[in-house]
Amino acid sequence: MTPADRPAAPSPRRRRGLASQLALLTTVVAAVAVLLAGLVSLQLVRGAAESQSLAALERQAATLAGVADQGTGLALLRRGQARRLLTRQQIDIVVVQPGGRAVGAAAGVLRPGEADRLLAGVTISGVRRLDGRRVLVAGHGLDAGGAVLLVQPATVARGLSSDARRRTGIALLIGLVGAALAGGLLARRVARPLQHAAAAAHRMAAGGRDVRLTPAGPAEVAEVAEALNTLAGALSTSEGRQREFLLSISHELRTPLTAVRGYAEALADGVVPATEVAGTGTTMLAESERLNRLVSDLLDLARLGAQDFRLDLAPVDLTALVRQAGAVWESRCRPVGVRLLVEAAAGPIVVTTDATRVRQVVDGLAENALRLTPAGAVIVLSVVRVAGGAVLEVRDGGPGLSAEDCEVAFERSALYDRYRGVRRVGTGVGLALVAGLVARLGGSAHAGAAPEGGAAFTIRLPAG
């Protein structure tokens, strides 16, 4: 299949913006609320109109009954004039004679026993159905005997409520439009700070570190702006530290490389006497080992953050491990006049950890101590059992650390930058590597003052 024959990749679906979604959501919610309010309002208006019409019908029935009592009784209601007046209002008259017989086209609206109740002086009113339609009914007895019942279609009440329904509908429509406008304004108020935050994040991704936002909008949205400001500051600080670290590392790399290159050129040019070749080789070997140690520390420090950093966990006797390390470092301390002591219990102290990494931690701290401890002073390797694990200590009789030094001792290049040119320093990553290894082993590292007069580095390891 040629490239021309291949189907085109689907274009990414364009996502709807937050402002439009919020505006649509608020409009839909407002429409649903207006619809429900409209249905309820129509029912209330309809009920109020029917109640009003029924009350008017009751008054007419009472008035008609009073007129009949003052006149000629039922004979008045049989006259066509009264019937015509009520017919104009779509009201049918039902006359209940003293014997209980109901006369009128709408007489069927009476229920069993209601004629007797009317004759007994009980008034009747309500909404009923007659021939499949809703009607209003109001009945009243006559003092002269008999009763009158008025029947009016409920549609007359609907006509009375049409104006109220129209006004209610207009009010609800205005409410819907207002809710939609308010929803749009709210959506813009919420979405605009988020749009600014997204633009700021893109500028940060492009390398900008001077990005700052003014928190605005709801609390959650303002918190996003504050978080981006914090992130920009943290990135700026982190990158500044990285630049400083790279500068210091480049200086450390350049020094041994310059020495190796200078001696190599001297050997290549034949300007080194035969008697000094061995010494030159020794110097070049020491500088190359220094380079190798620096590169190894950097690689280990970089691997600490990887998810696949390997740990071989197994039961480890820390007493035996410290004694073995002490034997090695005692041979290195003796030539420079430094005494090395091992403080360990007679019995084993077993924890579940990685023996290789623990030994790397002890060696790193011992090398740091040996670099600073003067002849005649002491270095102590100690291990004790504590509740929940064990504590390793490397103490020395060197110049020690101040309280401010102890707070930043395990930060990369912190002590290196502070004491470079003042005292012997290492690669600048040794203590940071120790802290990283201990953290991956589930322990903690602490720097403080040693009773021997120098620095004490304490490593706490869990039992497993």
CSV table of C-alpha atoms in Angstrom, one decimal:
chain,number,residue,atom,x,y,z
A,1,MET,CA,0.0,0.0,0.0
A,2,THR,CA,1.4,3.4,-1.0
A,3,PRO,CA,1.3,6.4,1.2
A,4,ALA,CA,-1.4,7.9,-1.0
A,5,ASP,CA,-3.6,4.8,-0.6
A,6,ARG,CA,-3.4,4.8,3.2
A,7,PRO,CA,-6.4,6.2,5.0
A,8,ALA,CA,-5.9,9.6,6.5
A,9,ALA,CA,-5.4,9.6,10.3
A,10,PRO,CA,-8.5,10.8,12.1
A,11,SER,CA,-8.3,14.4,13.2
A,12,PRO,CA,-8.3,14.9,16.9
A,13,ARG,CA,-11.7,15.6,18.3
A,14,ARG,CA,-12.1,19.2,19.3
A,15,ARG,CA,-13.0,19.4,22.9
A,16,ARG,CA,-15.6,21.8,24.0
A,17,GLY,CA,-14.4,24.6,26.3
A,18,LEU,CA,-15.3,24.8,30.0
A,19,ALA,CA,-17.1,28.1,29.5
A,20,SER,CA,-19.4,26.7,26.8
A,21,GLN,CA,-20.1,23.6,28.9
A,22,LEU,CA,-20.9,25.6,32.0
A,23,ALA,CA,-23.1,27.9,30.0
A,24,LEU,CA,-24.9,25.0,28.4
A,25,LEU,CA,-25.2,23.2,31.8
A,26,THR,CA,-26.6,26.3,33.6
A,27,THR,CA,-29.0,27.0,30.7
A,28,VAL,CA,-30.3,23.4,30.7
A,29,VAL,CA,-30.7,23.5,34.5
A,30,ALA,CA,-32.5,26.8,34.3
A,31,ALA,CA,-34.8,25.4,31.5
A,32,VAL,CA,-35.7,22.4,33.6
A,33,ALA,CA,-36.3,24.6,36.6
A,34,VAL,CA,-38.5,26.9,34.6
A,35,LEU,CA,-40.4,24.0,33.1
A,36,LEU,CA,-41.1,22.5,36.5
A,37,ALA,CA,-42.0,25.9,37.9
A,38,GLY,CA,-44.2,26.6,34.9
A,39,LEU,CA,-46.1,23.3,35.4
A,40,VAL,CA,-46.6,23.9,39.1
A,41,SER,CA,-47.5,27.5,38.5
A,42,LEU,CA,-50.1,26.6,35.8
A,43,GLN,CA,-51.7,24.1,38.2
A,44,LEU,CA,-51.8,26.7,41.0
A,45,VAL,CA,-53.2,29.3,38.7
A,46,ARG,CA,-55.8,26.9,37.4
A,47,GLY,CA,-56.7,25.9,40.9
A,48,ALA,CA,-56.9,29.5,42.0
A,49,ALA,CA,-59.1,30.4,39.0
A,50,GLU,CA,-61.5,27.5,39.7
A,51,SER,CA,-61.7,28.4,43.4
A,52,GLN,CA,-62.4,32.0,42.4
A,53,SER,CA,-65.1,31.0,39.9
A,54,LEU,CA,-66.6,28.5,42.4
A,55,ALA,CA,-66.8,31.2,45.1
A,56,ALA,CA,-68.5,33.5,42.6
A,57,LEU,CA,-71.0,30.8,41.7
A,58,GLU,CA,-71.7,30.1,45.4
A,59,ARG,CA,-72.5,33.8,45.8
A,60,GLN,CA,-74.8,33.8,42.8
A,61,ALA,CA,-76.6,30.7,44.1
A,62,ALA,CA,-77.0,32.4,47.5
A,63,THR,CA,-78.2,35.6,46.0
A,64,LEU,CA,-80.6,33.8,43.7
A,65,ALA,CA,-82.0,31.8,46.6
A,66,GLY,CA,-82.5,35.0,48.6
A,67,VAL,CA,-84.3,36.7,45.7
A,68,ALA,CA,-86.5,33.7,45.3
A,69,ASP,CA,-87.4,33.7,49.0
A,70,GLN,CA,-88.3,37.4,48.9
A,71,GLY,CA,-90.4,36.8,45.7
A,72,THR,CA,-92.6,34.0,44.7
A,73,GLY,CA,-90.2,31.1,45.5
A,74,LEU,CA,-89.6,28.6,42.7
A,75,ALA,CA,-92.0,30.3,40.4
A,76,LEU,CA,-89.4,33.1,40.0
A,77,LEU,CA,-86.8,30.6,38.9
A,78,ARG,CA,-89.1,29.1,36.3
A,79,ARG,CA,-89.4,32.4,34.5
A,80,GLY,CA,-87.3,32.7,31.4
A,81,GLN,CA,-85.7,36.1,32.4
A,82,ALA,CA,-83.6,34.7,35.2
A,83,ARG,CA,-82.7,31.7,33.2
A,84,ARG,CA,-81.6,33.9,30.3
A,85,LEU,CA,-79.4,36.0,32.6
A,86,LEU,CA,-77.6,33.0,33.9
A,87,THR,CA,-77.3,31.4,30.5
A,88,ARG,CA,-75.3,34.4,29.3
A,89,GLN,CA,-72.7,33.3,31.9
A,90,GLN,CA,-73.0,29.7,30.7
A,91,ILE,CA,-74.7,28.8,33.9
A,92,ASP,CA,-77.4,26.1,34.0
A,93,ILE,CA,-80.1,26.2,36.6
A,94,VAL,CA,-81.4,23.0,38.3
A,95,VAL,CA,-84.5,23.5,40.5
A,96,VAL,CA,-85.1,21.0,43.2
A,97,GLN,CA,-88.8,21.0,44.1
A,98,PRO,CA,-90.1,20.5,47.7
A,99,GLY,CA,-90.9,16.9,46.9
A,100,GLY,CA,-87.2,16.2,45.9
A,101,ARG,CA,-87.7,16.2,42.1
A,102,ALA,CA,-84.8,18.0,40.2
A,103,VAL,CA,-85.7,19.9,37.1
A,104,GLY,CA,-83.1,21.2,34.6
A,105,ALA,CA,-80.8,20.1,31.8
A,106,ALA,CA,-77.9,19.6,34.2
A,107,ALA,CA,-80.0,17.7,36.9
A,108,GLY,CA,-77.8,14.7,36.3
A,109,VAL,CA,-74.9,16.3,38.2
A,110,LEU,CA,-76.7,15.7,41.5
A,111,ARG,CA,-75.6,12.6,43.4
A,112,PRO,CA,-77.9,10.4,45.3
A,113,GLY,CA,-79.2,12.0,48.4
A,114,GLU,CA,-78.0,15.5,47.6
A,115,ALA,CA,-81.5,16.7,46.7
A,116,ASP,CA,-82.6,15.9,50.2
A,117,ARG,CA,-79.6,17.6,51.7
A,118,LEU,CA,-80.3,20.8,49.7
A,119,LEU,CA,-83.9,20.7,50.9
A,120,ALA,CA,-82.6,20.3,54.5
A,121,GLY,CA,-80.6,23.5,54.1
A,122,VAL,CA,-77.2,22.1,53.4
A,123,THR,CA,-75.2,24.0,50.8
A,124,ILE,CA,-73.3,22.1,48.1
A,125,SER,CA,-70.3,23.2,46.1
A,126,GLY,CA,-67.4,21.7,44.3
A,127,VAL,CA,-66.0,20.5,41.0
A,128,ARG,CA,-67.6,17.5,39.3
A,129,ARG,CA,-67.8,15.8,35.9
A,130,LEU,CA,-71.0,15.9,33.8
A,131,ASP,CA,-71.1,14.2,30.4
A,132,GLY,CA,-67.3,13.9,30.4
A,133,ARG,CA,-66.5,17.5,31.2
A,134,ARG,CA,-65.5,19.3,34.3
A,135,VAL,CA,-68.2,21.6,35.8
A,136,LEU,CA,-68.5,23.8,38.9
A,137,VAL,CA,-71.5,23.2,41.1
A,138,ALA,CA,-73.0,25.4,43.8
A,139,GLY,CA,-76.4,24.7,45.5
A,140,HIS,CA,-78.5,26.5,48.1
A,141,GLY,CA,-81.8,25.8,49.8
A,142,LEU,CA,-84.8,28.1,49.8
A,143,ASP,CA,-86.6,29.1,53.0
A,144,ALA,CA,-89.9,28.9,51.2
A,145,GLY,CA,-89.2,25.3,50.2
A,146,GLY,CA,-87.2,23.7,47.5
A,147,ALA,CA,-83.6,24.5,46.4
A,148,VAL,CA,-81.6,25.9,43.5
A,149,LEU,CA,-78.4,24.4,42.0
A,150,LEU,CA,-76.2,26.3,39.6
A,151,VAL,CA,-73.9,24.4,37.2
A,152,GLN,CA,-71.1,26.2,35.2
A,153,PRO,CA,-68.4,24.7,32.9
A,154,ALA,CA,-64.9,24.8,34.3
A,155,THR,CA,-63.7,26.2,31.0
A,156,VAL,CA,-65.0,29.6,32.2
A,157,ALA,CA,-62.5,29.5,35.0
A,158,ARG,CA,-59.7,28.7,32.5
A,159,GLY,CA,-60.7,31.8,30.6
A,160,LEU,CA,-60.3,33.8,33.8
A,161,SER,CA,-56.8,32.3,34.3
A,162,SER,CA,-55.5,32.8,30.8
A,163,ASP,CA,-54.2,36.2,31.6
A,164,ALA,CA,-52.5,35.0,34.8
A,165,ARG,CA,-51.0,32.1,32.8
A,166,ARG,CA,-49.7,34.5,30.1
A,167,ARG,CA,-48.1,36.7,32.7
A,168,THR,CA,-46.6,33.8,34.5
A,169,GLY,CA,-45.2,32.5,31.3
A,170,ILE,CA,-43.7,35.8,30.5
A,171,ALA,CA,-42.1,36.0,33.9
A,172,LEU,CA,-40.7,32.4,33.6
A,173,LEU,CA,-39.3,33.2,30.1
A,174,ILE,CA,-37.6,36.3,31.5
A,175,GLY,CA,-36.2,34.2,34.3
A,176,LEU,CA,-34.9,31.6,31.8
A,177,VAL,CA,-33.1,34.3,29.8
A,178,GLY,CA,-31.7,35.9,33.0
A,179,ALA,CA,-30.5,32.4,34.2
A,180,ALA,CA,-28.8,31.8,30.8
A,181,LEU,CA,-27.1,35.2,30.9
A,182,ALA,CA,-26.0,34.6,34.5
A,183,GLY,CA,-24.7,31.2,33.6
A,184,GLY,CA,-22.7,32.6,30.7
A,185,LEU,CA,-21.2,35.2,33.0
A,186,LEU,CA,-20.4,32.6,35.6
A,187,ALA,CA,-18.9,30.3,33.0
A,188,ARG,CA,-16.6,33.1,31.8
A,189,ARG,CA,-15.6,34.0,35.4
A,190,VAL,CA,-14.7,30.4,36.1
A,191,ALA,CA,-13.1,29.6,32.8
A,192,ARG,CA,-11.0,32.8,32.2
A,193,PRO,CA,-8.6,32.1,35.2
A,194,LEU,CA,-8.3,28.5,34.0
A,195,GLN,CA,-7.5,29.7,30.5
A,196,HIS,CA,-4.8,32.0,31.9
A,197,ALA,CA,-3.5,29.1,34.0
A,198,ALA,CA,-3.3,26.9,30.9
A,199,ALA,CA,-1.5,29.6,28.9
A,200,ALA,CA,1.0,30.0,31.8
A,201,ALA,CA,1.6,26.3,31.9
A,202,HIS,CA,2.4,26.3,28.2
A,203,ARG,CA,4.8,29.2,28.7
A,204,MET,CA,6.5,27.2,31.5
A,205,ALA,CA,6.7,24.2,29.3
A,206,ALA,CA,8.4,26.4,26.7
A,207,GLY,CA,11.1,27.3,29.2
A,208,GLY,CA,9.6,30.4,30.8
A,209,ARG,CA,10.3,30.6,34.6
A,210,ASP,CA,9.1,34.2,35.3
A,211,VAL,CA,5.5,33.2,34.9
A,212,ARG,CA,3.3,34.5,37.7
A,213,LEU,CA,-0.5,34.5,37.9
A,214,THR,CA,-2.8,36.6,40.0
A,215,PRO,CA,-5.2,34.2,41.8
A,216,ALA,CA,-8.8,35.0,40.8
A,217,GLY,CA,-12.1,33.3,40.6
A,218,PRO,CA,-13.5,30.7,43.0
A,219,ALA,CA,-11.3,29.3,45.7
A,220,GLU,CA,-10.5,26.0,43.8
A,221,VAL,CA,-9.6,27.9,40.6
A,222,ALA,CA,-7.5,30.4,42.5
A,223,GLU,CA,-5.7,27.5,44.1
A,224,VAL,CA,-4.7,26.3,40.7
A,225,ALA,CA,-3.0,29.7,40.0
A,226,GLU,CA,-1.2,29.6,43.3
A,227,ALA,CA,0.0,26.1,42.6
A,228,LEU,CA,1.4,27.2,39.3
A,229,ASN,CA,3.1,30.1,40.9
A,230,THR,CA,4.7,27.7,43.4
A,231,LEU,CA,5.6,25.3,40.6
A,232,ALA,CA,7.3,28.1,38.6
A,233,GLY,CA,9.3,29.1,41.7
A,234,ALA,CA,10.3,25.5,42.5
A,235,LEU,CA,11.4,24.9,38.9
A,236,SER,CA,13.4,28.1,38.8
A,237,THR,CA,15.1,27.1,42.1
A,238,SER,CA,15.7,23.5,41.0
A,239,GLU,CA,17.1,24.5,37.6
A,240,GLY,CA,19.4,27.1,39.4
A,241,ARG,CA,20.7,24.4,41.6
A,242,GLN,CA,21.2,22.1,38.7
A,243,ARG,CA,23.2,24.8,36.9
A,244,GLU,CA,25.3,25.3,40.0
A,245,PHE,CA,25.8,21.6,40.4
A,246,LEU,CA,26.9,21.2,36.8
A,247,LEU,CA,29.3,24.0,37.1
A,248,SER,CA,30.8,22.5,40.2
A,249,ILE,CA,31.0,19.0,38.7
A,250,SER,CA,32.6,20.4,35.5
A,251,HIS,CA,35.2,22.0,37.7
A,252,GLU,CA,35.8,18.7,39.5
A,253,LEU,CA,36.0,16.9,36.2
A,254,ARG,CA,38.3,19.5,34.6
A,255,THR,CA,40.9,19.3,37.4
A,256,PRO,CA,41.8,15.6,37.1
A,257,LEU,CA,41.4,15.7,33.4
A,258,THR,CA,43.9,18.5,33.2
A,259,ALA,CA,46.4,16.6,35.3
A,260,VAL,CA,46.0,13.4,33.3
A,261,ARG,CA,46.3,15.3,30.0
A,262,GLY,CA,49.4,17.2,31.2
A,263,TYR,CA,51.2,14.1,32.3
A,264,ALA,CA,50.1,12.2,29.2
A,265,GLU,CA,51.5,14.9,27.0
A,266,ALA,CA,54.7,14.9,29.0
A,267,LEU,CA,55.1,11.2,28.6
A,268,ALA,CA,54.3,11.4,24.9
A,269,ASP,CA,56.8,14.2,24.4
A,270,GLY,CA,59.5,12.2,26.3
A,271,VAL,CA,60.2,15.0,28.7
A,272,VAL,CA,59.6,12.9,31.8
A,273,PRO,CA,62.9,11.3,33.1
A,274,ALA,CA,62.9,7.5,33.3
A,275,THR,CA,63.2,7.7,37.0
A,276,GLU,CA,59.9,9.7,37.3
A,277,VAL,CA,57.8,7.6,35.0
A,278,ALA,CA,56.5,5.4,37.8
A,279,GLY,CA,55.5,8.4,39.9
A,280,THR,CA,53.8,10.0,36.9
A,281,GLY,CA,51.9,6.8,36.3
A,282,THR,CA,50.8,6.7,39.9
A,283,THR,CA,49.6,10.2,39.8
A,284,MET,CA,47.7,9.6,36.6
A,285,LEU,CA,46.1,6.4,38.1
A,286,ALA,CA,45.0,8.3,41.2
A,287,GLU,CA,43.4,11.1,39.1
A,288,SER,CA,41.7,8.5,36.9
A,289,GLU,CA,40.3,6.7,40.0
A,290,ARG,CA,39.0,10.1,41.2
A,291,LEU,CA,37.2,10.5,37.9
A,292,ASN,CA,35.8,7.0,38.0
A,293,ARG,CA,34.5,7.6,41.5
A,294,LEU,CA,32.9,10.8,40.5
A,295,VAL,CA,31.2,9.2,37.5
A,296,SER,CA,30.0,6.2,39.6
A,297,ASP,CA,28.5,8.5,42.2
A,298,LEU,CA,26.7,10.5,39.6
A,299,LEU,CA,25.3,7.4,37.9
A,300,ASP,CA,24.1,5.9,41.3
A,301,LEU,CA,22.5,9.2,42.2
A,302,ALA,CA,20.7,9.3,38.9
A,303,ARG,CA,19.5,5.7,39.2
A,304,LEU,CA,18.0,6.4,42.6
A,305,GLY,CA,15.0,8.1,41.1
A,306,ALA,CA,14.3,5.3,38.6
A,307,GLN,CA,11.5,2.8,39.2
A,308,ASP,CA,13.6,-0.1,38.3
A,309,PHE,CA,16.3,0.7,40.9
A,310,ARG,CA,17.3,-2.8,42.1
A,311,LEU,CA,17.4,-3.8,45.7
A,312,ASP,CA,18.3,-7.4,46.8
A,313,LEU,CA,16.6,-7.7,50.1
A,314,ALA,CA,17.6,-10.5,52.4
A,315,PRO,CA,18.4,-11.0,56.1
A,316,VAL,CA,21.7,-9.2,56.9
A,317,ASP,CA,23.9,-9.4,60.0
A,318,LEU,CA,24.9,-5.8,60.5
A,319,THR,CA,27.4,-6.7,63.2
A,320,ALA,CA,29.4,-8.8,60.7
A,321,LEU,CA,29.0,-6.2,58.0
A,322,VAL,CA,30.4,-3.4,60.2
A,323,ARG,CA,33.3,-5.6,61.4
A,324,GLN,CA,34.2,-6.5,57.8
A,325,ALA,CA,34.1,-2.8,56.8
A,326,GLY,CA,36.2,-1.9,59.8
A,327,ALA,CA,38.9,-4.4,58.8
A,328,VAL,CA,39.1,-2.8,55.3
A,329,TRP,CA,39.1,0.8,56.6
A,330,GLU,CA,41.5,0.1,59.4
A,331,SER,CA,44.1,-0.8,56.8
A,332,ARG,CA,43.4,2.5,55.0
A,333,CYS,CA,43.5,4.6,58.1
A,334,ARG,CA,46.8,3.2,59.6
A,335,PRO,CA,49.1,4.7,56.9
A,336,VAL,CA,47.8,8.2,57.6
A,337,GLY,CA,48.0,8.0,61.3
A,338,VAL,CA,44.2,7.7,61.9
A,339,ARG,CA,42.8,5.2,64.5
A,340,LEU,CA,39.7,3.3,63.5
A,341,LEU,CA,37.4,1.7,66.2
A,342,VAL,CA,34.5,-0.6,65.7
A,343,GLU,CA,31.7,-0.6,68.3
A,344,ALA,CA,29.4,-3.6,67.8
A,345,ALA,CA,27.6,-6.0,70.0
A,346,ALA,CA,28.9,-9.5,70.5
A,347,GLY,CA,25.8,-11.1,69.0
A,348,PRO,CA,24.3,-10.7,65.5
A,349,ILE,CA,22.0,-7.8,64.7
A,350,VAL,CA,19.9,-9.0,61.8
A,351,VAL,CA,17.7,-6.8,59.6
A,352,THR,CA,16.1,-7.4,56.2
A,353,THR,CA,17.9,-5.1,53.8
A,354,ASP,CA,20.3,-5.0,50.8
A,355,ALA,CA,23.8,-5.8,52.2
A,356,THR,CA,25.6,-4.3,49.1
A,357,ARG,CA,23.8,-0.9,49.4
A,358,VAL,CA,24.4,-0.8,53.2
A,359,ARG,CA,28.1,-1.4,52.7
A,360,GLN,CA,28.1,1.3,50.0
A,361,VAL,CA,26.6,3.7,52.6
A,362,VAL,CA,29.2,2.8,55.3
A,363,ASP,CA,32.0,3.1,52.8
A,364,GLY,CA,30.8,6.5,51.6
A,365,LEU,CA,30.6,7.8,55.1
A,366,ALA,CA,34.0,6.3,56.1
A,367,GLU,CA,35.7,7.8,53.1
A,368,ASN,CA,34.2,11.2,53.9
A,369,ALA,CA,35.4,10.9,57.5
A,370,LEU,CA,38.9,9.8,56.5
A,371,ARG,CA,39.2,12.7,54.1
A,372,LEU,CA,38.7,15.2,57.0
A,373,THR,CA,40.1,13.4,60.1
A,374,PRO,CA,43.7,14.6,60.9
A,375,ALA,CA,46.5,12.2,62.0
A,376,GLY,CA,46.1,11.1,65.7
A,377,ALA,CA,42.3,11.5,65.7
A,378,VAL,CA,39.8,8.6,65.5
A,379,ILE,CA,37.1,7.3,63.3
A,380,VAL,CA,34.3,5.1,64.8
A,381,LEU,CA,32.1,2.6,63.1
A,382,SER,CA,29.2,1.7,65.4
A,383,VAL,CA,26.0,-0.5,65.2
A,384,VAL,CA,23.4,-1.0,67.9
A,385,ARG,CA,20.0,-2.6,68.0
A,386,VAL,CA,17.0,-0.4,68.6
A,387,ALA,CA,13.3,-1.0,68.8
A,388,GLY,CA,12.1,-1.7,65.2
A,389,GLY,CA,15.5,-2.0,63.6
A,390,ALA,CA,19.1,-0.9,64.0
A,391,VAL,CA,21.3,2.2,64.0
A,392,LEU,CA,24.6,2.6,62.2
A,393,GLU,CA,26.9,5.5,63.1
A,394,VAL,CA,30.1,6.8,61.5
A,395,ARG,CA,31.8,9.3,63.8
A,396,ASP,CA,35.1,11.2,63.3
A,397,GLY,CA,37.4,13.5,65.1
A,398,GLY,CA,37.6,16.0,62.2
A,399,PRO,CA,36.6,19.7,62.1
A,400,GLY,CA,32.9,18.8,62.5
A,401,LEU,CA,29.8,20.5,61.2
A,402,SER,CA,27.8,23.5,62.4
A,403,ALA,CA,24.1,23.4,63.1
A,404,GLU,CA,23.5,25.1,59.8
A,405,ASP,CA,25.7,22.5,58.1
A,406,CYS,CA,23.8,19.6,59.6
A,407,GLU,CA,20.5,20.9,58.2
A,408,VAL,CA,21.8,20.8,54.6
A,409,ALA,CA,24.4,18.0,54.9
A,410,PHE,CA,22.6,15.6,52.7
A,411,GLU,CA,21.7,18.1,50.0
A,412,ARG,CA,23.7,17.7,46.8
A,413,SER,CA,26.8,19.9,46.7
A,414,ALA,CA,25.6,22.0,49.7
A,415,LEU,CA,28.7,21.3,51.8
A,416,TYR,CA,30.9,21.1,48.7
A,417,ASP,CA,30.1,24.7,47.7
A,418,ARG,CA,30.4,25.9,51.3
A,419,TYR,CA,33.8,24.4,52.1
A,420,ARG,CA,35.5,24.2,48.6
A,421,GLY,CA,38.9,25.8,49.1
A,422,VAL,CA,38.6,25.7,52.9
A,423,ARG,CA,38.9,22.0,53.6
A,424,ARG,CA,39.3,18.9,51.6
A,425,VAL,CA,36.1,18.1,49.8
A,426,GLY,CA,34.9,15.1,47.7
A,427,THR,CA,32.7,15.0,44.6
A,428,GLY,CA,29.8,16.9,46.1
A,429,VAL,CA,27.4,14.1,45.7
A,430,GLY,CA,28.6,11.5,48.2
A,431,LEU,CA,26.3,12.5,51.1
A,432,ALA,CA,23.4,13.1,48.8
A,433,LEU,CA,23.9,9.5,47.5
A,434,VAL,CA,24.0,8.2,51.0
A,435,ALA,CA,20.7,9.9,51.9
A,436,GLY,CA,19.1,8.6,48.7
A,437,LEU,CA,20.3,5.0,49.3
A,438,VAL,CA,19.1,5.0,52.9
A,439,ALA,CA,15.7,6.4,51.8
A,440,ARG,CA,15.3,3.6,49.2
A,441,LEU,CA,16.1,1.1,52.0
A,442,GLY,CA,13.3,2.5,54.1
A,443,GLY,CA,15.5,4.2,56.6
A,444,SER,CA,16.5,7.7,57.6
A,445,ALA,CA,19.8,9.7,57.8
A,446,HIS,CA,20.8,12.3,60.3
A,447,ALA,CA,23.9,14.5,60.7
A,448,GLY,CA,25.1,15.9,64.0
A,449,ALA,CA,28.0,16.4,66.4
A,450,ALA,CA,30.2,13.5,67.5
A,451,PRO,CA,31.6,13.1,71.0
A,452,GLU,CA,35.0,12.6,69.3
A,453,GLY,CA,34.9,16.2,68.4
A,454,GLY,CA,33.9,15.9,64.7
A,455,ALA,CA,30.8,15.0,62.7
A,456,ALA,CA,28.5,12.0,63.4
A,457,PHE,CA,26.3,10.5,60.7
A,458,THR,CA,23.5,8.3,62.0
A,459,ILE,CA,21.7,5.8,59.8
A,460,ARG,CA,18.5,4.2,61.1
A,461,LEU,CA,17.4,1.1,59.2
A,462,PRO,CA,14.1,-0.8,59.8
A,463,ALA,CA,14.0,-4.4,60.8
A,464,GLY,CA,12.4,-5.4,57.6
